[in-house]
Short mmCIF file of N, CA and C in Angstrom, two decimals:
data_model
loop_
_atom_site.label_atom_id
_atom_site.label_comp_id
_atom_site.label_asym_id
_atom_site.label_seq_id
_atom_site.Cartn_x
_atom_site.Cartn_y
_atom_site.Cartn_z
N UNK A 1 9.22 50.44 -34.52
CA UNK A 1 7.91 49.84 -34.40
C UNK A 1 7.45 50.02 -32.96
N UNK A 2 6.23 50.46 -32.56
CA UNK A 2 5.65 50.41 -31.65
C UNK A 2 5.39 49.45 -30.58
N UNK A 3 5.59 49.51 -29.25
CA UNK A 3 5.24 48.28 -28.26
C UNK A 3 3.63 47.33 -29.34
N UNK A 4 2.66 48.90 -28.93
CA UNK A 4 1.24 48.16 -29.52
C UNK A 4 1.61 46.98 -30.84
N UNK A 5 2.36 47.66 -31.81
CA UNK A 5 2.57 46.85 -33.23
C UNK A 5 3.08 45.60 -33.20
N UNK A 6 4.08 45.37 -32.06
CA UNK A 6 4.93 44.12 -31.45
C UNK A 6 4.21 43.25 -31.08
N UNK A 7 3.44 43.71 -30.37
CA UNK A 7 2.58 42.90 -29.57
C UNK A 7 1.53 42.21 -30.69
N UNK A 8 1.29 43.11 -31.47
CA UNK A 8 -0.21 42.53 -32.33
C UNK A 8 0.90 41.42 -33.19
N UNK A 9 1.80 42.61 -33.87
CA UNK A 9 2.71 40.90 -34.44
C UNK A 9 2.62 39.82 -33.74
N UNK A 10 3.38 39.92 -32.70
CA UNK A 10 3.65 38.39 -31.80
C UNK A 10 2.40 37.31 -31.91
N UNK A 11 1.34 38.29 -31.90
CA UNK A 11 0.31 37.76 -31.63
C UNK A 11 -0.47 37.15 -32.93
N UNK A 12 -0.90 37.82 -33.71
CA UNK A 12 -0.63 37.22 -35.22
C UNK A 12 0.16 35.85 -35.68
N UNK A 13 1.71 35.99 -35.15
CA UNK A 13 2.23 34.99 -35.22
C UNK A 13 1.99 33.62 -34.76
N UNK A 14 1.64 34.03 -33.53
CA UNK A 14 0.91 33.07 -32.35
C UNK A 14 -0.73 32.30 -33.16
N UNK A 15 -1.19 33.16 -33.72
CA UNK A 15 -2.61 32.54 -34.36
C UNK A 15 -2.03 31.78 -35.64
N UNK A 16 -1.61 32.30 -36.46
CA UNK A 16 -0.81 31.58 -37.55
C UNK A 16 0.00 30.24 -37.50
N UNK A 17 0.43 30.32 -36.21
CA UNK A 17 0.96 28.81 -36.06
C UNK A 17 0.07 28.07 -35.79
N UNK A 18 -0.99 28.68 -34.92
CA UNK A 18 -1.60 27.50 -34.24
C UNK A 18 -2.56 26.81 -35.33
N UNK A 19 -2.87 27.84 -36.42
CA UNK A 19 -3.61 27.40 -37.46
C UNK A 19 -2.86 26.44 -38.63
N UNK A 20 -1.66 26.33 -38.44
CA UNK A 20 -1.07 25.56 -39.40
C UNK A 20 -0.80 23.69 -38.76
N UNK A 21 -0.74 23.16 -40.07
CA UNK A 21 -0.71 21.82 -40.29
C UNK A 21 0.89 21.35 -39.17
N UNK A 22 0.39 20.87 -38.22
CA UNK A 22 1.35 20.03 -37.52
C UNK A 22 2.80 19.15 -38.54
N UNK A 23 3.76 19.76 -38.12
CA UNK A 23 4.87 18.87 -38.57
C UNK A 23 4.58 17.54 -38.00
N UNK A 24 5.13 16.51 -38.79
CA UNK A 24 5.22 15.30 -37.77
C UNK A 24 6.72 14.48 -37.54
N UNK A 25 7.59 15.59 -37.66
CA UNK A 25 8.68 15.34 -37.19
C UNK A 25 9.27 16.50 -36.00
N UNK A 26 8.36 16.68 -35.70
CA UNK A 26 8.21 18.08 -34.44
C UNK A 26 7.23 17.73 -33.05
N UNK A 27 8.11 17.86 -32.03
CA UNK A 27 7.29 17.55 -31.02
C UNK A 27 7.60 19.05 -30.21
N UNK A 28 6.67 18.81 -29.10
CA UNK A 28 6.53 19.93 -28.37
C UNK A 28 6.65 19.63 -26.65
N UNK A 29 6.62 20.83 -26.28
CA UNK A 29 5.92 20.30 -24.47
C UNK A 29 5.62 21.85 -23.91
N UNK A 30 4.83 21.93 -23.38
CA UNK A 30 4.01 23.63 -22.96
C UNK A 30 4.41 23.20 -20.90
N UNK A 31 4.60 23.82 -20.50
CA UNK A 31 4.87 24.24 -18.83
C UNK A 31 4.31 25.02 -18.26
N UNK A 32 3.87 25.12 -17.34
CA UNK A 32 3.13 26.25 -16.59
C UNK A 32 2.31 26.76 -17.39
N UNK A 33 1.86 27.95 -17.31
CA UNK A 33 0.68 28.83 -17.87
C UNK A 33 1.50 29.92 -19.13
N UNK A 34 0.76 29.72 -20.12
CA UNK A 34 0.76 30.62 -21.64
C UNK A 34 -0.54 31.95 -21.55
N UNK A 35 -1.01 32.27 -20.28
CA UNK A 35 -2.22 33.24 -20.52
C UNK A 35 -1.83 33.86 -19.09
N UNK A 36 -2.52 35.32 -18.89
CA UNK A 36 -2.49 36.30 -17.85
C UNK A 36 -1.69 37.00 -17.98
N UNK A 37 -0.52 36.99 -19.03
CA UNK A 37 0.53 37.94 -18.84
C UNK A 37 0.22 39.30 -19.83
N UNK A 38 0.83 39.88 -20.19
CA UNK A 38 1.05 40.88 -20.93
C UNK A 38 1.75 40.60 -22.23
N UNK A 39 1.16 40.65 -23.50
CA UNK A 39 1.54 40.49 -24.96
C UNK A 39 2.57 40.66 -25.20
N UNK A 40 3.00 41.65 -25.01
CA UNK A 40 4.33 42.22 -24.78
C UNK A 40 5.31 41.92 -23.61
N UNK A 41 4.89 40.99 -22.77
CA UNK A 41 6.04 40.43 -21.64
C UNK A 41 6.42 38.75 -22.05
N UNK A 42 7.16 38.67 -23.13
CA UNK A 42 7.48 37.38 -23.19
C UNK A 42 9.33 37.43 -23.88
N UNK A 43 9.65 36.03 -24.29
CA UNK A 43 10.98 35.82 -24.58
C UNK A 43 11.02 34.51 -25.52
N UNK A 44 11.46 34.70 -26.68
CA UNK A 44 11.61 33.72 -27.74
C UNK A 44 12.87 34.05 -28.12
N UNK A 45 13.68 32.54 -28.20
CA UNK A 45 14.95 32.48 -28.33
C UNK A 45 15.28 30.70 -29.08
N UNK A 46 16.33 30.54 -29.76
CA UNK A 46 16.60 29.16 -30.16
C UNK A 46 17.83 28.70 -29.31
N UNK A 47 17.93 27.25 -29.11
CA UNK A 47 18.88 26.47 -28.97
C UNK A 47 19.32 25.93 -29.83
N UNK A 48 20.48 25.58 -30.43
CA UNK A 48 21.25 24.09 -30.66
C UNK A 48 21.66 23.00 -30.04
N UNK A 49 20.74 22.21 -29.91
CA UNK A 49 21.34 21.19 -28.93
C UNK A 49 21.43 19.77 -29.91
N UNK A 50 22.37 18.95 -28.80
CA UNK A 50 22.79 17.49 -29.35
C UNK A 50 21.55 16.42 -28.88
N UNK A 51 20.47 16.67 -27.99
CA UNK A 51 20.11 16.29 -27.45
C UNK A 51 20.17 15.75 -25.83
N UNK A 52 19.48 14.64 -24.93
CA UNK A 52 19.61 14.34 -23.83
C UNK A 52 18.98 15.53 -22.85
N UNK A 53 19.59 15.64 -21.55
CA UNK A 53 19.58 16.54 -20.94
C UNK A 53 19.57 18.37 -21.24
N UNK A 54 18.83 19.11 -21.18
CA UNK A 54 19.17 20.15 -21.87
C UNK A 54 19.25 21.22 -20.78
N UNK A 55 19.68 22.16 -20.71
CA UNK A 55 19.50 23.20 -19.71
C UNK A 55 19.25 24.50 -20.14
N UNK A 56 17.95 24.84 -20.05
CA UNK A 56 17.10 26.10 -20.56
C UNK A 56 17.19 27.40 -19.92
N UNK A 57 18.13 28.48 -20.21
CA UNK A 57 18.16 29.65 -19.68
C UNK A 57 16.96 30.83 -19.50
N UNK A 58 17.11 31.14 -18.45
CA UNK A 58 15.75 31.79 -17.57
C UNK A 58 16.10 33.19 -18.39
N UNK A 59 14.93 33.72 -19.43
CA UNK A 59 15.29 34.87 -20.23
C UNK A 59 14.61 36.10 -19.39
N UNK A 60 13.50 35.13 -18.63
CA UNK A 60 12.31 36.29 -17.91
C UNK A 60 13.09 37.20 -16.78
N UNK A 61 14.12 36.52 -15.92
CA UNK A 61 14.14 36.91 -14.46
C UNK A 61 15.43 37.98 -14.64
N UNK A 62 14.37 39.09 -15.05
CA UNK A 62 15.08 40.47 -14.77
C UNK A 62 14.48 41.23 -13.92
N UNK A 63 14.74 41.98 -13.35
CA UNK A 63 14.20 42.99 -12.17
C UNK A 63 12.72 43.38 -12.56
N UNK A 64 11.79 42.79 -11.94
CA UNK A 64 10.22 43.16 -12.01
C UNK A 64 9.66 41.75 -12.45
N UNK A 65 10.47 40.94 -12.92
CA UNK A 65 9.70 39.81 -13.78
C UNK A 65 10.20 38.26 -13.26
N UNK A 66 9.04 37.15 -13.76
CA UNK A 66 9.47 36.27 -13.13
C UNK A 66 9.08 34.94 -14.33
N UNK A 67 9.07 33.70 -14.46
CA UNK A 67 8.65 32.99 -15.54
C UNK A 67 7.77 32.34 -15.25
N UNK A 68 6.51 32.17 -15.61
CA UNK A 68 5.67 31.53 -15.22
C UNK A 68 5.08 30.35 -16.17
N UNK A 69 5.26 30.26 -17.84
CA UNK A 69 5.45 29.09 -18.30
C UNK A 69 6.30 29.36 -19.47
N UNK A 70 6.33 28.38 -20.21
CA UNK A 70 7.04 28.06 -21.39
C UNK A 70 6.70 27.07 -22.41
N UNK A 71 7.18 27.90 -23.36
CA UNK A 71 6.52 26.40 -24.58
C UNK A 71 7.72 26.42 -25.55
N UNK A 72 7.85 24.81 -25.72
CA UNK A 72 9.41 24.20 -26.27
C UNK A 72 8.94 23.70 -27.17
N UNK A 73 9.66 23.57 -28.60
CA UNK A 73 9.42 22.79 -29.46
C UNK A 73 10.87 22.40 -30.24
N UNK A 74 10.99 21.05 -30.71
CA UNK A 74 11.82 20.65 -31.12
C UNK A 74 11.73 19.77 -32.62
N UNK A 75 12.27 20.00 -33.40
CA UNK A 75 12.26 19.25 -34.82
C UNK A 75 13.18 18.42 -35.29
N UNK A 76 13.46 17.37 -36.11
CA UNK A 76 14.44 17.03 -37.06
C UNK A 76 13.72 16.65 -38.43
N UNK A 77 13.41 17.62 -38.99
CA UNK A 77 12.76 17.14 -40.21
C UNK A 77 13.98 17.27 -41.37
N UNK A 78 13.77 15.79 -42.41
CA UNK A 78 12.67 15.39 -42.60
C UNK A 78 13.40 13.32 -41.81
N UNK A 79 14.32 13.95 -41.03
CA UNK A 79 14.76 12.50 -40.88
C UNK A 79 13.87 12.19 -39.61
N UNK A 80 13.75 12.38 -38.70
CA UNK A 80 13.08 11.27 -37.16
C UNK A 80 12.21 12.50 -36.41
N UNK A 81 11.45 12.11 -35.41
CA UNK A 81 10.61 12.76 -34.27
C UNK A 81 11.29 12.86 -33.14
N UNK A 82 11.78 13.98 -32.76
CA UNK A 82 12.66 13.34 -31.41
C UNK A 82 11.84 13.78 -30.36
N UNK A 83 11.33 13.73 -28.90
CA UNK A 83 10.66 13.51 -28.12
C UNK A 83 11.43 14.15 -26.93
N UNK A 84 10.27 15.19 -26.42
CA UNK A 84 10.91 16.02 -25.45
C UNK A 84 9.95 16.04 -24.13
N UNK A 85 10.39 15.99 -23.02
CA UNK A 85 9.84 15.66 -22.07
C UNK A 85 10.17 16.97 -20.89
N UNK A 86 9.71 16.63 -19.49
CA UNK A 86 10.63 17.33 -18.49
C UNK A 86 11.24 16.75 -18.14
N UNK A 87 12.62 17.31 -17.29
CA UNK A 87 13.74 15.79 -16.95
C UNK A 87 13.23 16.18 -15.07
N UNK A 88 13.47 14.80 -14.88
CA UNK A 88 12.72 14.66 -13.52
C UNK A 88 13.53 15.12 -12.90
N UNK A 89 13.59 15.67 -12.05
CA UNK A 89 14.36 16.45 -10.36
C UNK A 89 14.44 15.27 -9.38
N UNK A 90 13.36 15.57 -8.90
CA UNK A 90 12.91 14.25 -7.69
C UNK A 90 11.61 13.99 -7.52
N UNK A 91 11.52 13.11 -6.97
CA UNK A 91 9.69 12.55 -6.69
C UNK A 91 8.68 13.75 -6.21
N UNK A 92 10.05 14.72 -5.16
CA UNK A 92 8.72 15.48 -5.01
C UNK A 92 8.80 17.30 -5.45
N UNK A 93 9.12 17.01 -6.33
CA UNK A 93 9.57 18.41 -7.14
C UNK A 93 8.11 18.31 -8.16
N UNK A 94 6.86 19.06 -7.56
CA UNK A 94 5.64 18.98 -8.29
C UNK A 94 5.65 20.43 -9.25
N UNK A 95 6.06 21.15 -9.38
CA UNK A 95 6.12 22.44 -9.68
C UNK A 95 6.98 21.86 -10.89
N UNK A 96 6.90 23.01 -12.03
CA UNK A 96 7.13 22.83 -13.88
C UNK A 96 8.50 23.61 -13.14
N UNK A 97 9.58 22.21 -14.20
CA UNK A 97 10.56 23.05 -14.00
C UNK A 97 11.28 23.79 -15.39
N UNK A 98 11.45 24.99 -14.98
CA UNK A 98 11.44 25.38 -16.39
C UNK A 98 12.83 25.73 -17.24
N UNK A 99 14.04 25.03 -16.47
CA UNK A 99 15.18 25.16 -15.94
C UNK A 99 16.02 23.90 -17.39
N UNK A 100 15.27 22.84 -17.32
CA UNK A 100 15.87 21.19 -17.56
C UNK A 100 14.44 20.43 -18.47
N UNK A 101 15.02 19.72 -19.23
CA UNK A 101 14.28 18.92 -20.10
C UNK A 101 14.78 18.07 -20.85
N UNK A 102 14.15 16.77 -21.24
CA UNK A 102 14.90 15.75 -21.74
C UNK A 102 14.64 15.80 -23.38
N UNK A 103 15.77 15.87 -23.85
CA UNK A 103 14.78 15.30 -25.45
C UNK A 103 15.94 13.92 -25.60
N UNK A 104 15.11 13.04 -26.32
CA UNK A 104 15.44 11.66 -27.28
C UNK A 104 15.11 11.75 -28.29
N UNK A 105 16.49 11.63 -28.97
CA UNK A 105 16.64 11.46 -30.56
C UNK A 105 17.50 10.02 -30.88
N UNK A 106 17.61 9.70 -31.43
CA UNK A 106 18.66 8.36 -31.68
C UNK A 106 20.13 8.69 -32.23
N UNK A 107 20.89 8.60 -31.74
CA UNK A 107 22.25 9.03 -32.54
C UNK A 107 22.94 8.78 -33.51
N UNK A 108 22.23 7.56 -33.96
CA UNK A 108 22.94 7.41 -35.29
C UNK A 108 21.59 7.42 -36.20
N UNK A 109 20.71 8.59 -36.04
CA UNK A 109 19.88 9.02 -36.73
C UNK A 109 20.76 10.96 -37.36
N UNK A 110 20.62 11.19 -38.87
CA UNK A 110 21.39 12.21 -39.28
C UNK A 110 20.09 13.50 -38.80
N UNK A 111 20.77 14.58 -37.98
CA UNK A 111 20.40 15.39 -37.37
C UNK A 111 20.04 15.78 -35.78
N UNK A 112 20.03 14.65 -35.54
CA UNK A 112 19.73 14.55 -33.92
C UNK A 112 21.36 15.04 -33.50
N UNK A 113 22.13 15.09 -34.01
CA UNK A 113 23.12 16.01 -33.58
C UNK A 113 23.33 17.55 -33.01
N UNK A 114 22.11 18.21 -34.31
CA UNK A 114 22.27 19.72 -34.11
C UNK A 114 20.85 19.77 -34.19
N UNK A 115 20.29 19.56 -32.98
CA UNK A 115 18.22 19.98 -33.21
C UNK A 115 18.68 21.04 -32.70
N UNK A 116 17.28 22.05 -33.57
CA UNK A 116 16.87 23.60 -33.24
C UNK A 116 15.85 23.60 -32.37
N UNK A 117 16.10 24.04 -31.03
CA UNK A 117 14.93 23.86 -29.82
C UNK A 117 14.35 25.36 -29.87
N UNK A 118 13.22 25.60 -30.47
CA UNK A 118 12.75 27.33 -30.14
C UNK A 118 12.20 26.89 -28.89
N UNK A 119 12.48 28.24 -27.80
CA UNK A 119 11.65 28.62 -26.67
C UNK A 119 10.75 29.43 -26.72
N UNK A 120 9.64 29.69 -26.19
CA UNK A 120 8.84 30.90 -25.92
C UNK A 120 8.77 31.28 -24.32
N UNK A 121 9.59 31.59 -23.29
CA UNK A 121 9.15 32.10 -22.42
C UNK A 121 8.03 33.31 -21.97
N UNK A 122 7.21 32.80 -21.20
CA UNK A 122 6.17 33.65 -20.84
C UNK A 122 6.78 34.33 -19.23
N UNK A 123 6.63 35.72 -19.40
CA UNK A 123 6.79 36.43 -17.91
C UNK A 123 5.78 36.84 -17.33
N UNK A 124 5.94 37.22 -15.81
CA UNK A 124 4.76 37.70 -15.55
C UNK A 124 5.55 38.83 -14.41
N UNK A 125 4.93 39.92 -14.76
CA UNK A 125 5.52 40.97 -13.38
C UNK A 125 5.07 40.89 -12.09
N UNK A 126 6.50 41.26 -11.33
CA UNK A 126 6.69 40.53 -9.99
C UNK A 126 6.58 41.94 -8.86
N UNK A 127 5.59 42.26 -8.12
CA UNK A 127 5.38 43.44 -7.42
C UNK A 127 5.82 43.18 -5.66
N UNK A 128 6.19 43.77 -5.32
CA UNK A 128 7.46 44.49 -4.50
C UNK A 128 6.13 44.10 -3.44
N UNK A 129 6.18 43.21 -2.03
CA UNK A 129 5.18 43.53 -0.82
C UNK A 129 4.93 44.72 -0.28
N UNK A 130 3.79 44.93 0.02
CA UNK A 130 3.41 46.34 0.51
C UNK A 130 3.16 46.18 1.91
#
C-alpha cells in the first residue's frame, strides 16, 4: 500500500471516530498539538496497564523527529469509567508531558486490572540549525 493510501486511511479512520457515538465507559486526554504535522508522521500503539501511574513510551524520537502531542484513551467497558489525567511533575513543569499519566480505576472494580490504553502519537520533523 502506498504512503498516499496510508495516510488517506489513517485519516478516514480519524473522521470515523470522531463521528461516532461516545463510549461512556471511555475517557480520554489530548496533549500538545494534533495538527501541522504530516498524515503520515504519526504513531499508534496499545498499552496494558493495571492502572495508577503509567509511563508512555516516546514512539516519535527517531532521528529527524520529535513529539509534539498525543491523544490517550482509555476504556473498561462495560464495567466502570476510569479517568485519566496528566501525572504532575512539579509546580513548575508547564509544558505537556508526554512521558507519564495518571489513570483511576477502582480495584476491586472487574477490569481495571488489564485497561487497554491506545496512544496516538503525533511527530513533527526536527531540522538540523543552519
Amino acid at each position: 500500500m502506498s504512503p498516499l493510501a496510508r495516510s488517506l486511511l489513517a485519516l478516514a479512520a480519524l473522521l470515523a471516530a470522531a463521528d461516532a457515538e461516545p463510549n461512556p465507559f471511555c475517557d480520554s486526554l489530548d496533549l500538545g498539538r494534533d495538527y501541522g504535522f504530516p498524515l503520515s508522521n504519526y504513531q499508534k500503539f496499545t498499552l496494558t496497564v493495571a492502572g495508577g501511574k503509567v509511563v508512555i513510551p516516546d514512539k516519535c524520537s527517531r532521528p529527524g523527529n520529535k513529539i509534539v502531542g498525543e491523544s490517550i484513551s482509555v476504556c473498561n467497558t462495560p464495567n466502570s469509567k476510569p479517568i485519566i489525567m496528566p501525572a504532575l511533575q512539579t509546580q513548575y513543569h508547564f509544558k505537556p508531558n508526554f512521558a507519564l499519566v495518571d489513570i483511576r480505576c477502582p480495584r476491586d472494580v472487574a477490569g481495571c486490572d488489564r485497561l487497554k490504553v491506545e496512544i496516538w502519537q503525533f511527530c513533527e520533523m526536527v531540522t538540523a540549525p543552519q
